[in-house]
Short mmCIF file of C-alpha atoms and ligand atoms in Angstrom, two decimals:
data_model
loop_
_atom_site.label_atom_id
_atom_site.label_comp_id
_atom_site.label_asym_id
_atom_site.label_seq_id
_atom_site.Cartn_x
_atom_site.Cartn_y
_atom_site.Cartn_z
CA UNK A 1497 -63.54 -71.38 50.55
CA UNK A 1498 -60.62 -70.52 48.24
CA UNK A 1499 -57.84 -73.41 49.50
CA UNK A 1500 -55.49 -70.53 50.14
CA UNK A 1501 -57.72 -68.51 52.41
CA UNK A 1502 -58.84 -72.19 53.96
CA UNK A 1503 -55.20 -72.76 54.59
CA UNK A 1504 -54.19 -69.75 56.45
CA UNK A 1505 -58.03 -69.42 58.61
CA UNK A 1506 -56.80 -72.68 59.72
CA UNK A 1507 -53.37 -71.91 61.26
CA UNK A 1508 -53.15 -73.13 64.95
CA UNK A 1509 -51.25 -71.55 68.02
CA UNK A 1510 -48.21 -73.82 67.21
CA UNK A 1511 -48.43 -72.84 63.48
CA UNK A 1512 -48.66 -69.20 64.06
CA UNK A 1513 -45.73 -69.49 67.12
CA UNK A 1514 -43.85 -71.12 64.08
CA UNK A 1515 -44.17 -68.51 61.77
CA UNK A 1516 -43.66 -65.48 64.12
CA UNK A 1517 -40.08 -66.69 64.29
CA UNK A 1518 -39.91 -65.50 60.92
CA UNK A 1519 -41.59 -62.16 60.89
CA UNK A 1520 -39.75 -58.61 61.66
CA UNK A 1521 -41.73 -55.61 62.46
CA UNK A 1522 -40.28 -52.68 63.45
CA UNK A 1523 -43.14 -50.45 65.47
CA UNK A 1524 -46.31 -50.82 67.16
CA UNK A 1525 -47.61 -51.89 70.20
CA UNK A 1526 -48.17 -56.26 69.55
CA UNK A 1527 -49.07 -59.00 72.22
CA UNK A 1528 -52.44 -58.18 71.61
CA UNK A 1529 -55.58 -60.11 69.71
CA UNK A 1530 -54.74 -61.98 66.46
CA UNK A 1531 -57.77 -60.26 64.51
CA UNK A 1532 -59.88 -62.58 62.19
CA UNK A 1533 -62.23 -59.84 61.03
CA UNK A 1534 -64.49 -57.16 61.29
CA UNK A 1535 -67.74 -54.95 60.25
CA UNK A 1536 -68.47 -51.08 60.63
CA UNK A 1537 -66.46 -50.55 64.01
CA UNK A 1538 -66.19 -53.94 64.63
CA UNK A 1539 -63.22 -56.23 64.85
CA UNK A 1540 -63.00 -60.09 65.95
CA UNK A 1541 -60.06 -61.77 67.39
CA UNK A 1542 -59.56 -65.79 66.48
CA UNK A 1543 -61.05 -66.78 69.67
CA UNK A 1544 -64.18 -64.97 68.55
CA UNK A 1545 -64.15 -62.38 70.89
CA UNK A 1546 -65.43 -58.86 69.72
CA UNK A 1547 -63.74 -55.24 70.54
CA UNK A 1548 -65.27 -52.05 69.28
CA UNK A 1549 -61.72 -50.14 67.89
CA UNK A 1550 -61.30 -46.32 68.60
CA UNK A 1551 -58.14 -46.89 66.43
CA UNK A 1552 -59.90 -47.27 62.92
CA UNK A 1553 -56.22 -49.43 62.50
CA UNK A 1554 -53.59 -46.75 62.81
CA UNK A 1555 -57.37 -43.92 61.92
CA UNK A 1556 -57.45 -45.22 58.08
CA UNK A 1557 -61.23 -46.91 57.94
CA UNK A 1558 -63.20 -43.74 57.95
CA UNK A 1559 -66.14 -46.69 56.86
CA UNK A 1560 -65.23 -49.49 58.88
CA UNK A 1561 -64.14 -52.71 58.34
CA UNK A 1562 -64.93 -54.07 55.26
CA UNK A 1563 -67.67 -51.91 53.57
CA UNK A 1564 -69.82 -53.71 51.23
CA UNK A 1565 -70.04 -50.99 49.02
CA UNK A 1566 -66.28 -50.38 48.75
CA UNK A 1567 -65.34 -54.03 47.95
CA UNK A 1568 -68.16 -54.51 45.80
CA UNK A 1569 -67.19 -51.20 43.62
CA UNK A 1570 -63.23 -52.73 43.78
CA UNK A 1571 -63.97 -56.12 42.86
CA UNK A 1572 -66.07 -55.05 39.98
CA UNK A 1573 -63.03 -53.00 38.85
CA UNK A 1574 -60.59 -55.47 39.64
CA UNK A 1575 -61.93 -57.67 36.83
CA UNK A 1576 -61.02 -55.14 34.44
CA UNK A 1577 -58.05 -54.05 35.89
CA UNK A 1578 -55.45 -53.92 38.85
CA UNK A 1579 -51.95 -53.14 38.73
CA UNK A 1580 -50.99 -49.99 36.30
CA UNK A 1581 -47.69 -48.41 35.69
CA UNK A 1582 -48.37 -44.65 36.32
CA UNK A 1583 -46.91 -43.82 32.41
CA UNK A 1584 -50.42 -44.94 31.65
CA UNK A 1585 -53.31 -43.17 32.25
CA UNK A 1586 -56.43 -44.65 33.40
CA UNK A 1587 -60.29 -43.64 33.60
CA UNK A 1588 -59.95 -43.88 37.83
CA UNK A 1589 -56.84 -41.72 37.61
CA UNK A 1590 -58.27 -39.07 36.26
CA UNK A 1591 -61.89 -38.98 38.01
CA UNK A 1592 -60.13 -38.92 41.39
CA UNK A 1593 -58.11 -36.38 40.42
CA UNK A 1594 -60.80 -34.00 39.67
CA UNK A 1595 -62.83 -35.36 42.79
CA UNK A 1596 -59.88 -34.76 45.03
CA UNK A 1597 -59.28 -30.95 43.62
CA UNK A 1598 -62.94 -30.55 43.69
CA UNK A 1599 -62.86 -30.66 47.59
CA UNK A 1600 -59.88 -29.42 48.57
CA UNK A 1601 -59.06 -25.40 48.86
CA UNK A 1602 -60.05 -23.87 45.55
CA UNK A 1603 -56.39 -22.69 45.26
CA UNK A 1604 -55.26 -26.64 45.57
CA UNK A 1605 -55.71 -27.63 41.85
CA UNK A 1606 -53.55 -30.15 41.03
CA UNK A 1607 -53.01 -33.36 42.21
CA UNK A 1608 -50.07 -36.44 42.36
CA UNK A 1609 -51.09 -40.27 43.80
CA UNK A 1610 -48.25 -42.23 44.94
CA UNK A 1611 -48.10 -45.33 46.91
CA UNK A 1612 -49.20 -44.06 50.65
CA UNK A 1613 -48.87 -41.33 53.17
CA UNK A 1614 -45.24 -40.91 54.34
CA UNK A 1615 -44.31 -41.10 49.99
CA UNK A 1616 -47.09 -37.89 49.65
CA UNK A 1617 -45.34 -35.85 52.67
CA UNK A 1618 -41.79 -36.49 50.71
CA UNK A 1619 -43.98 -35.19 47.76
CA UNK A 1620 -44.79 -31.77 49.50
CA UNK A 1621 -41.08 -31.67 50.42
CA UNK A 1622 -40.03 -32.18 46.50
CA UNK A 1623 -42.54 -29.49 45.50
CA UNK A 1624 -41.44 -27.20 48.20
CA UNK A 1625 -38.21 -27.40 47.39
CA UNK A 1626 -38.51 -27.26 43.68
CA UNK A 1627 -40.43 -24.09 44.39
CA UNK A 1628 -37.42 -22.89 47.23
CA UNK A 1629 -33.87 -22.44 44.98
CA UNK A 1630 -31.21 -22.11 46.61
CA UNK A 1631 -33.05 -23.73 50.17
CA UNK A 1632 -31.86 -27.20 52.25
CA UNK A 1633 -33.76 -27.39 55.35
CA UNK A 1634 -37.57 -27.65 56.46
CA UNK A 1635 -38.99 -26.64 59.83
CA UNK A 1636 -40.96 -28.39 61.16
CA UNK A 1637 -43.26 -28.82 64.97
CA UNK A 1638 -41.70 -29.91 68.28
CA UNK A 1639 -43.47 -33.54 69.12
CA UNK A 1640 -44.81 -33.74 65.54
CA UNK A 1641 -45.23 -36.64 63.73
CA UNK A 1642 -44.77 -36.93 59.74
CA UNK A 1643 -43.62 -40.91 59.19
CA UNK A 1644 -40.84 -43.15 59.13
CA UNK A 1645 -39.65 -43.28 55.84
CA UNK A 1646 -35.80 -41.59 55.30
CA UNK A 1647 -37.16 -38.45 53.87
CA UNK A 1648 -39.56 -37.67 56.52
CA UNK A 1649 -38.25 -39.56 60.08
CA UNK A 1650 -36.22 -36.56 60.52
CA UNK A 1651 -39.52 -34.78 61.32
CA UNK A 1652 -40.72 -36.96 63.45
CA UNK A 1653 -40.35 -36.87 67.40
CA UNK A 1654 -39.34 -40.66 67.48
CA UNK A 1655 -36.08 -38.83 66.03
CA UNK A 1656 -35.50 -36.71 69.11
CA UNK A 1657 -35.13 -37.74 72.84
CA UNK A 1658 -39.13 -36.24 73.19
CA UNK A 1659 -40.10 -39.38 75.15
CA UNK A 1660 -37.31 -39.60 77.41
CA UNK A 1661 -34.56 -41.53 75.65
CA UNK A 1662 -33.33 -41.69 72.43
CA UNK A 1663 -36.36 -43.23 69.59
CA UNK A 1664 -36.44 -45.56 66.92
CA UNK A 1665 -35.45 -42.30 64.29
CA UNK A 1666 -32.18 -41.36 66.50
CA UNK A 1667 -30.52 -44.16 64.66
CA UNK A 1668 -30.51 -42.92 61.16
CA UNK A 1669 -29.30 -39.12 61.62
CA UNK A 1670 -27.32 -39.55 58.28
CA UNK A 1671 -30.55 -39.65 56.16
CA UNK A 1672 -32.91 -37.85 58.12
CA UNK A 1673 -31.03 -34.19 59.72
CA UNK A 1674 -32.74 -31.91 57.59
CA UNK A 1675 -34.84 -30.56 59.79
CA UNK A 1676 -35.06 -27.21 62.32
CA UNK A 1677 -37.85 -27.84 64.85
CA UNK A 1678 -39.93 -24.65 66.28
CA UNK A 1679 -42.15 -24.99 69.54
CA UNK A 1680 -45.47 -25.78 68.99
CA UNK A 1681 -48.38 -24.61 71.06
CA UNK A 1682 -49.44 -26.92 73.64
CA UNK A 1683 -51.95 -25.05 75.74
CA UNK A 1684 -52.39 -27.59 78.27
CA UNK A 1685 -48.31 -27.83 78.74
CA UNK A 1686 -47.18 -24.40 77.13
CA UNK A 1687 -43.65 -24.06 77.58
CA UNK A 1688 -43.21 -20.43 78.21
CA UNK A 1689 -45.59 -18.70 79.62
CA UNK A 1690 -48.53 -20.29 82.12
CA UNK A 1691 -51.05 -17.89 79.90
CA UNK A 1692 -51.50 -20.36 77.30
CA UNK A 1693 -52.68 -17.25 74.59
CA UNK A 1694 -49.05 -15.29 75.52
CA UNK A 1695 -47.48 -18.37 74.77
CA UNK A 1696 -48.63 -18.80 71.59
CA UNK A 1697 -47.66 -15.29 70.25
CA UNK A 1698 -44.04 -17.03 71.76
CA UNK A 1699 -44.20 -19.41 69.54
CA UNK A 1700 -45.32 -17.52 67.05
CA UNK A 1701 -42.27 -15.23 67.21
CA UNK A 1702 -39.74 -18.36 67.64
CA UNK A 1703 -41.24 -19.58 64.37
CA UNK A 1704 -40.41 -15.76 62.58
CA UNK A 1705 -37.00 -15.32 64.51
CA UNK A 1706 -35.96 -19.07 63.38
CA UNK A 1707 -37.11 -18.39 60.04
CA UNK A 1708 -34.72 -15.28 59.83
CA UNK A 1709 -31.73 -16.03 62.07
CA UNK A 1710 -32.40 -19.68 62.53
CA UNK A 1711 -31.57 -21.11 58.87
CA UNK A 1712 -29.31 -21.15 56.04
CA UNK A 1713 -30.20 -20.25 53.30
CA UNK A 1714 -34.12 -19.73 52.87
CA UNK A 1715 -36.29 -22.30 54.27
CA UNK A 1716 -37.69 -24.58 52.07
CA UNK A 1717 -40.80 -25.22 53.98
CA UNK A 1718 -43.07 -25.12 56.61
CA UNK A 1719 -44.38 -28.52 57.45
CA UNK A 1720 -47.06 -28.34 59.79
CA UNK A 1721 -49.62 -31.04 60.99
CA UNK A 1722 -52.83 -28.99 61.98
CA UNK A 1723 -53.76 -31.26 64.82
CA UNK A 1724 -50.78 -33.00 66.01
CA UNK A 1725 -51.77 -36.38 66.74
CA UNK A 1726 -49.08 -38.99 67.33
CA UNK A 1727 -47.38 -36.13 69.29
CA UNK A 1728 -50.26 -36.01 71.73
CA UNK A 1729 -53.52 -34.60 70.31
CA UNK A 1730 -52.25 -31.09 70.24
CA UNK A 1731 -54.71 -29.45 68.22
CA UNK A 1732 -53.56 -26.07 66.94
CA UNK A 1733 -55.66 -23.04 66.83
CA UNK A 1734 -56.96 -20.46 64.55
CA UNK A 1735 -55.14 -17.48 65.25
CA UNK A 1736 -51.95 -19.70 65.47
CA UNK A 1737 -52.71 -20.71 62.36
CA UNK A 1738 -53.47 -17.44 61.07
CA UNK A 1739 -49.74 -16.52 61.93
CA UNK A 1740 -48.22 -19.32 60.63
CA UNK A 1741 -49.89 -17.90 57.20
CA UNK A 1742 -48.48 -14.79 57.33
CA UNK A 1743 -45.05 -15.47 58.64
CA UNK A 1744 -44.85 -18.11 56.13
CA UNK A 1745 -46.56 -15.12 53.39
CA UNK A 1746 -43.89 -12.82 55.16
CA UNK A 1747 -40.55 -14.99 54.21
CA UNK A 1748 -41.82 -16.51 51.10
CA UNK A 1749 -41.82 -20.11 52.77
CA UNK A 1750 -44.03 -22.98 51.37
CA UNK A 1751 -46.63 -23.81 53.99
CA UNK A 1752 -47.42 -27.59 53.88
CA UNK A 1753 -50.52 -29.18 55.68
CA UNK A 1754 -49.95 -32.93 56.61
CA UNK A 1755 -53.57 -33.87 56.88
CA UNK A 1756 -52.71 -37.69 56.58
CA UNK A 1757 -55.12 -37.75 59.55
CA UNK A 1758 -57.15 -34.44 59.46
CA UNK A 1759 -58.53 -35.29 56.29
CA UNK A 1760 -62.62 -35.70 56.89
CA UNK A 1761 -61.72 -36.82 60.78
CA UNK A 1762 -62.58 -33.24 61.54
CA UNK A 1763 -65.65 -32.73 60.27
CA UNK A 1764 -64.48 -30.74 57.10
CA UNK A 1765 -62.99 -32.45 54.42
CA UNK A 1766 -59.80 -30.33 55.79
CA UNK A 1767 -58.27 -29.06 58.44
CA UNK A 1768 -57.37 -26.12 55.93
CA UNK A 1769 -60.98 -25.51 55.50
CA UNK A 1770 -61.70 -26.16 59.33
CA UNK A 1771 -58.76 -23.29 59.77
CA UNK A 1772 -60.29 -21.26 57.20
CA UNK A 1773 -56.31 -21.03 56.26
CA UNK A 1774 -54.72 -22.42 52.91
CA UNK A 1775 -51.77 -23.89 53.23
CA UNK A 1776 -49.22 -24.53 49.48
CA UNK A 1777 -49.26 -27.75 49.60
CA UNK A 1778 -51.33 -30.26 51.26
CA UNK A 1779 -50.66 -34.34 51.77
CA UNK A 1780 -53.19 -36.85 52.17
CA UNK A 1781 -52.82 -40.65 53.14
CA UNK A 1782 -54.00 -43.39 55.56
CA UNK A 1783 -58.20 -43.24 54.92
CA UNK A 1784 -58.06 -41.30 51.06
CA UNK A 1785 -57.89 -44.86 49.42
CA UNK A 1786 -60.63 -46.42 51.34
CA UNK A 1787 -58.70 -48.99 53.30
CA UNK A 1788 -56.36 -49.53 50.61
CA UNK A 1789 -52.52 -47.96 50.26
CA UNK A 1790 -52.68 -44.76 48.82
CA UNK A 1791 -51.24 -41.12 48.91
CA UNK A 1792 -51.99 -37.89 47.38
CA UNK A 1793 -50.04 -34.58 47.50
CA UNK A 1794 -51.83 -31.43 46.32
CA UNK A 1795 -50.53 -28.10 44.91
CA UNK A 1796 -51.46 -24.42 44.84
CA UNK A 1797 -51.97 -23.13 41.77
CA UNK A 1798 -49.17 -20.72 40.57
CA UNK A 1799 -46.61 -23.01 41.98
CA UNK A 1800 -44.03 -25.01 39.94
CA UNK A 1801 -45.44 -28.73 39.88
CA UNK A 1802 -43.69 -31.54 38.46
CA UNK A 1803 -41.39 -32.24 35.23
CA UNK A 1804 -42.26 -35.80 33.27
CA UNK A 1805 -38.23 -36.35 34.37
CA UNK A 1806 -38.38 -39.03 37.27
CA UNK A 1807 -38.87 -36.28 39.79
CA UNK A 1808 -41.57 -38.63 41.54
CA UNK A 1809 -42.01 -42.17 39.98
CA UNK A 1810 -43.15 -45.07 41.52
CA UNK A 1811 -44.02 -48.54 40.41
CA UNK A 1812 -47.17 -48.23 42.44
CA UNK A 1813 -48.20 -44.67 41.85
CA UNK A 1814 -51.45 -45.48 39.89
CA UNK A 1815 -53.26 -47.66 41.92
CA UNK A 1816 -56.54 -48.28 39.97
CA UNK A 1817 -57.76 -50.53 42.95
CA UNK A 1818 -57.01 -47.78 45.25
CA UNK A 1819 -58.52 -44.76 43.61
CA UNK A 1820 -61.98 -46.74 42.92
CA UNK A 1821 -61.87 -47.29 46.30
CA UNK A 1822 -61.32 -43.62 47.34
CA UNK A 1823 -64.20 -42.48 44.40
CA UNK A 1824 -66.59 -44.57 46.13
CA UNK A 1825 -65.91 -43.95 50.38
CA UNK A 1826 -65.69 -40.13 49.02
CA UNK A 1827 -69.12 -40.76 47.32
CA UNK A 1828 -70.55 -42.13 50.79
CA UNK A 1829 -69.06 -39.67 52.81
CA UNK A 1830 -71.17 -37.04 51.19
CA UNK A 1831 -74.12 -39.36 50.30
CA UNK A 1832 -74.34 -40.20 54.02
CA UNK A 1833 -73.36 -37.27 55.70
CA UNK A 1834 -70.51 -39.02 57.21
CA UNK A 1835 -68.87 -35.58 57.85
CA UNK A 1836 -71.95 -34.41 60.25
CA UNK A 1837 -71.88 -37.95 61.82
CA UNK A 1838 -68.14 -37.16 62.70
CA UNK A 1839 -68.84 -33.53 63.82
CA UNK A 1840 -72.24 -34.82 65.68
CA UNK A 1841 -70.18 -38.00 67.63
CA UNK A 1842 -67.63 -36.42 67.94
CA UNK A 1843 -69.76 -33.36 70.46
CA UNK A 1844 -71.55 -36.70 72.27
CA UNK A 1845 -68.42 -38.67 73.13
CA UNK A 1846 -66.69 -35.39 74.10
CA UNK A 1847 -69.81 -34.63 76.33
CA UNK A 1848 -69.80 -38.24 77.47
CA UNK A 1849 -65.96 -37.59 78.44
CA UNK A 1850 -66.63 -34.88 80.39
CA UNK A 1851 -68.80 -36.48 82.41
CA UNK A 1852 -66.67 -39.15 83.12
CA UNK A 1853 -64.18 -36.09 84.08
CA UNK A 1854 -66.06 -35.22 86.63
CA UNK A 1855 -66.35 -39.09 88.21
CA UNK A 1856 -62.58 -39.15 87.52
CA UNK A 1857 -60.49 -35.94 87.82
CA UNK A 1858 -57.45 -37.59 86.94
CA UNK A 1859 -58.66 -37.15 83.60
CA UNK A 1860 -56.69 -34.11 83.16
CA UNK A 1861 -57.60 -32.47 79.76
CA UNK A 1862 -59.95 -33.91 76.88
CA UNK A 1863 -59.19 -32.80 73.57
CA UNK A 1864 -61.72 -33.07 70.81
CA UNK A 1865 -62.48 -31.60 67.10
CA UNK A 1866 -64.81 -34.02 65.27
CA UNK A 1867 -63.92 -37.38 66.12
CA UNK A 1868 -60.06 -36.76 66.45
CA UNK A 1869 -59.73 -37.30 70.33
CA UNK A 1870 -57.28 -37.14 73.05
CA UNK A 1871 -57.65 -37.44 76.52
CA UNK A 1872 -54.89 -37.02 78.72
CA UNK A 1873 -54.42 -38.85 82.45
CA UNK A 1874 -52.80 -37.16 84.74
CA UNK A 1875 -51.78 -37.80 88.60
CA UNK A 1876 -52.80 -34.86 89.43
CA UNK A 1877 -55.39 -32.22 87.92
CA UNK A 1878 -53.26 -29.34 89.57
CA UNK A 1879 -49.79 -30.60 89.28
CA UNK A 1880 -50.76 -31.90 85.83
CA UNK A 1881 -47.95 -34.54 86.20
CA UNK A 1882 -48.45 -37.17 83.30
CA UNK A 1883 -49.94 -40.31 84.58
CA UNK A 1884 -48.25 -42.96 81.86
CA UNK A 1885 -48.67 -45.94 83.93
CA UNK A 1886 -52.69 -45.27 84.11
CA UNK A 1887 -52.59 -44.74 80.45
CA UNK A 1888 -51.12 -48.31 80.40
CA UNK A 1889 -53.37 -49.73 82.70
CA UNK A 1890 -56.19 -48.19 81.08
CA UNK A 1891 -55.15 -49.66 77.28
CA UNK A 1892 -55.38 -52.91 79.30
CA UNK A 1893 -58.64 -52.91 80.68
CA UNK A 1894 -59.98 -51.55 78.00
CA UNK A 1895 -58.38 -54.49 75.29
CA UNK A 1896 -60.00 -56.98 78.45
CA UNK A 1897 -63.26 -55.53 77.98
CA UNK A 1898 -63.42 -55.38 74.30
CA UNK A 1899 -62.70 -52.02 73.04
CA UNK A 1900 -59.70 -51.07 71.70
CA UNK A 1901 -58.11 -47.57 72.33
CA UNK A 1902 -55.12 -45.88 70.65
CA UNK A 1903 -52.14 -44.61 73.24
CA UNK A 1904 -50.64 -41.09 72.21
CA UNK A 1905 -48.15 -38.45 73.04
CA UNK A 1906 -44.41 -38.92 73.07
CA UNK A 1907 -44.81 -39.98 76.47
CA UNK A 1908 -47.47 -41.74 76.16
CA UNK A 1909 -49.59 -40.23 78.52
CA UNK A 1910 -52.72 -39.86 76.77
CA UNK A 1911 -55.47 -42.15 74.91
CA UNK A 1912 -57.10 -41.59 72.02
CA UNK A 1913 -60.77 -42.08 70.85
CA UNK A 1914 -60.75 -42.18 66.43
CA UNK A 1915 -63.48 -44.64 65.75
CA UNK A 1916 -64.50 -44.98 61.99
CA UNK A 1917 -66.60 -42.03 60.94
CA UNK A 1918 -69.65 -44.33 60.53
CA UNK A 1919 -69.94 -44.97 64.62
CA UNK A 1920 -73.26 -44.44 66.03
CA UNK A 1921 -74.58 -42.98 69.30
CA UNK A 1922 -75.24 -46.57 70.33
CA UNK A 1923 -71.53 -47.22 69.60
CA UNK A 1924 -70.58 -44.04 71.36
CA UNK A 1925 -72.71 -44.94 74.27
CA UNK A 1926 -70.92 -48.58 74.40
CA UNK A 1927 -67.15 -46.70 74.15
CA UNK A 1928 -67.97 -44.80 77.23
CA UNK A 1929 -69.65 -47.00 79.12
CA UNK A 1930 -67.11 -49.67 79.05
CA UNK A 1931 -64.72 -46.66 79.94
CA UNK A 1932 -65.88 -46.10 82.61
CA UNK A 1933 -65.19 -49.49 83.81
CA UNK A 1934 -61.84 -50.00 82.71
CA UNK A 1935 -61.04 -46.32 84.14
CA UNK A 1936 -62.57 -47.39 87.52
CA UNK A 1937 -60.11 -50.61 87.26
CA UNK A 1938 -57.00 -48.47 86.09
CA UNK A 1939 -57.35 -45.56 88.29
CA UNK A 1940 -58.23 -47.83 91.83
C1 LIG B 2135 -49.56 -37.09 60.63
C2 LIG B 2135 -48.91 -38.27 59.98
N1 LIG B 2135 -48.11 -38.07 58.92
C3 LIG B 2135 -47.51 -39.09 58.30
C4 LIG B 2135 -47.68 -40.39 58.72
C5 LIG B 2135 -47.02 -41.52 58.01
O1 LIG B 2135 -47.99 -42.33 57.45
P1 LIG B 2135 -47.64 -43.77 56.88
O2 LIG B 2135 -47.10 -44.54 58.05
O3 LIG B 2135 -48.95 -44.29 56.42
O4 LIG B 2135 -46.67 -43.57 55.79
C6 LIG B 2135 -48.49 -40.64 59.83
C7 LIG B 2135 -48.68 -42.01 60.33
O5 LIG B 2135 -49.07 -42.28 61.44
C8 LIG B 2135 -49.12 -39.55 60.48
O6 LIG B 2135 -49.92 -39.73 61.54
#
């Protein structure tokens, strides 16, 4: 074994209790395993214990962990090259770049990498704007979620007292304010009307009436995540979407898509194309490079794209490592039919779910398109009150019986199933099985 890699597999509690004094991280929920590796869905903790993850780390290993055919495809191109400034082009550049337009919306045509996800929303914004004289604000969706970085926090609910108190994002209003937030359609919690259908025609109409009495100036953009996930598993639907189009047609205002985690997770390489509605300008991240940093922002044809000027220039903009990665998961994705294995796992662990429902009716709404999943916990199926503690519980049970689920909504009152795309009905059966155990324990 390399001495480096020998070195750090061989760090013992007291080591690694020595070095977390030095190490900072600012989100996250730690104090659980210290992983040591993993396969397909697979992950191992150093004391060798195994968890199946529903998290796909933070939904960005549509293959797994460690997929031979990735690394073998990256270390074959990483003897020839790594690191490239992006004033150079490169053969991978310019595949993926034709890949990526070749499955998004016809209309999407042209494409920009830059580092990761949160850098390709800020890219969307720069386009909008550039495209928007004259405008200075975005809306954006109560609870959603768009990142952390200064350009984009102020989009995010971990800005806003959402959860109860004041988040993380509250603390850097100076950088981050601007932002006008419309209501989003939550069926399961709509705020204004108990017919979930009349209150999306509300929201509908708060988005137009915001749009022209609501902002200064025209609005620069639209940013909308079609499935809000980090806000709770909100998934939005057609005819809402359909509005948004028009209102957005209506006013002239850039609609963005943030599919940083719609992309493929659906069961369509889109959300736009499981919509059947085309948004201006779309941004990818998390699982487009394969397991490796990488994000892309795509724009409509007819729209202003960028000058050669600095307008968006990053020292790791053209990662070769990155985009060889992406050419190959996108070439097993269709090669394998990963996209029907999502749609077709996703059905039987929603099916599976709503068995359990019935076991446990404090499982108060299940949420599913393709393997994007949300299942909320409530203490009460007709009061509908939010059951946080359980959710808590149930995290903890679960991470005792190895499988690792994802915790959602600004109040944390939901879990979330995302496996890798590659999970198998054996997998599935596993997930729910040990569920059902761990929701026994949580909900005694
Ligand atoms: C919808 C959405 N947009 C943007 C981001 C920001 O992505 P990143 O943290 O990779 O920059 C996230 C991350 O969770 C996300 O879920």
């Amino acid at each position: 074994m390399d001495p480096v890699l020998e070195r750090i597999y061989g760090l013992d509690a007291k080591q690694l209790a020595a070095c977390s004094e030095h190490l900072m991280v600012g989100g996250g929920t730690r104090g659980g395993p210290v992983l040591h590796h993993g396969k397909g869905v697979r992950v191992w903790d150093t004391d060798g214990k195994a968890y199946i993850d529903c998290t796909s780390q933070s939904w960005a290993l549509y293959l797994g962990y460690c997929n031979d055919e990735i690394w073998e495809t990256v270390d074959e191109h990483a003897r020839n090259l790594t690191h490239v400034h992006q004033g150079f082009d490169t053969l991978p550049r310019f595949a993926l770049a034709e890949r990526i337009a070749g499955i998004m919306p016809a209309e999407l045509n042209r494409v920009s990498f830059v580092p990761t996800s949160a850098i390709a929303l800020e890219g969307a914004m720069k386009l909008a704007l550039k495209n928007r004289p004259g405008s200075a604000h975005f809306l954006c969706l109560m609870d959603s979620y768009h990142g952390t970085t200064l350009g984009t926090m102020g989009a995010s609910w971990i800005s806003t007292q959402s959860p109860g108190y004041f988040a993380g994002g509250s603390r850097f209003l100076p950088l981050t304010r601007q932002f006008i937030r419309v209501p989003n359609p939550y069926r399961y919690r709509p705020y204004f009307s108990a017919d979930p259908d009349e209150n999306e025609r509300i929201c509908l109409t708060m988005l137009e009436l915001t749009l022209q009495k609501g902002v200064n100036g025209p609005a620069a953009g639209f940013i909308v995540e079609p499935l809000q996930a980090s806000g709770g598993m909100i998934p939005l639907t057609h005819s809402y979407m359909r509005g948004v189009r028009e209102i957005c047609d209506r006013y002239g205002v850039p609609l963005i898509f943030d599919e940083i985690q719609t992309f493929v997770r659906m069961g369509k390489w889109t959300a736009a194309e499981y919509y059947g509605v085309t948004p201006d300008v779309i941004a990818l991240g998390k699982a487009v490079g394969g397991g490796l940093p990488l994000g892309v922002t795509i724009l409509r044809d007819g729209l202003e794209g960028y000058s050669p000027d600095a307008e968006e220039l990053h020292t790791f903009a053209n990662n070769s490592l990155a985009q060889v990665a992406a050419l190959k998961m996108l070439d097993i994705i269709e090669r394998d039919d990963i996209m029907g294995n999502t749609t077709r796992m996703g059905a039987y662990l929603r099916d599976g779910l709503l068995k359990l429902q019935q076991q446990f009716p404090r499982i108060g709404d299940i949420r599913q398109a393709g393997l994007h999943i949300g299942v909320e916990v409530v203490k009460d199926p007709e009061t509908r009150e939010p059951d946080v503690d359980a959710v808590a519980a149930l995290r903890a049970e679960a991470m005792q019986r190895g499988l690792i689920i994802g915790v959602a909504g600004v109040r944390k009152n939901l879990f979330k199933i995302k496996p890798a795309l590659v999970i198998r009905q054996a997998e599935c059966d596993e997930v729910l099985s040990v569920l059902e155990d761990a929701l026994k324990a949580a909900l005694a």
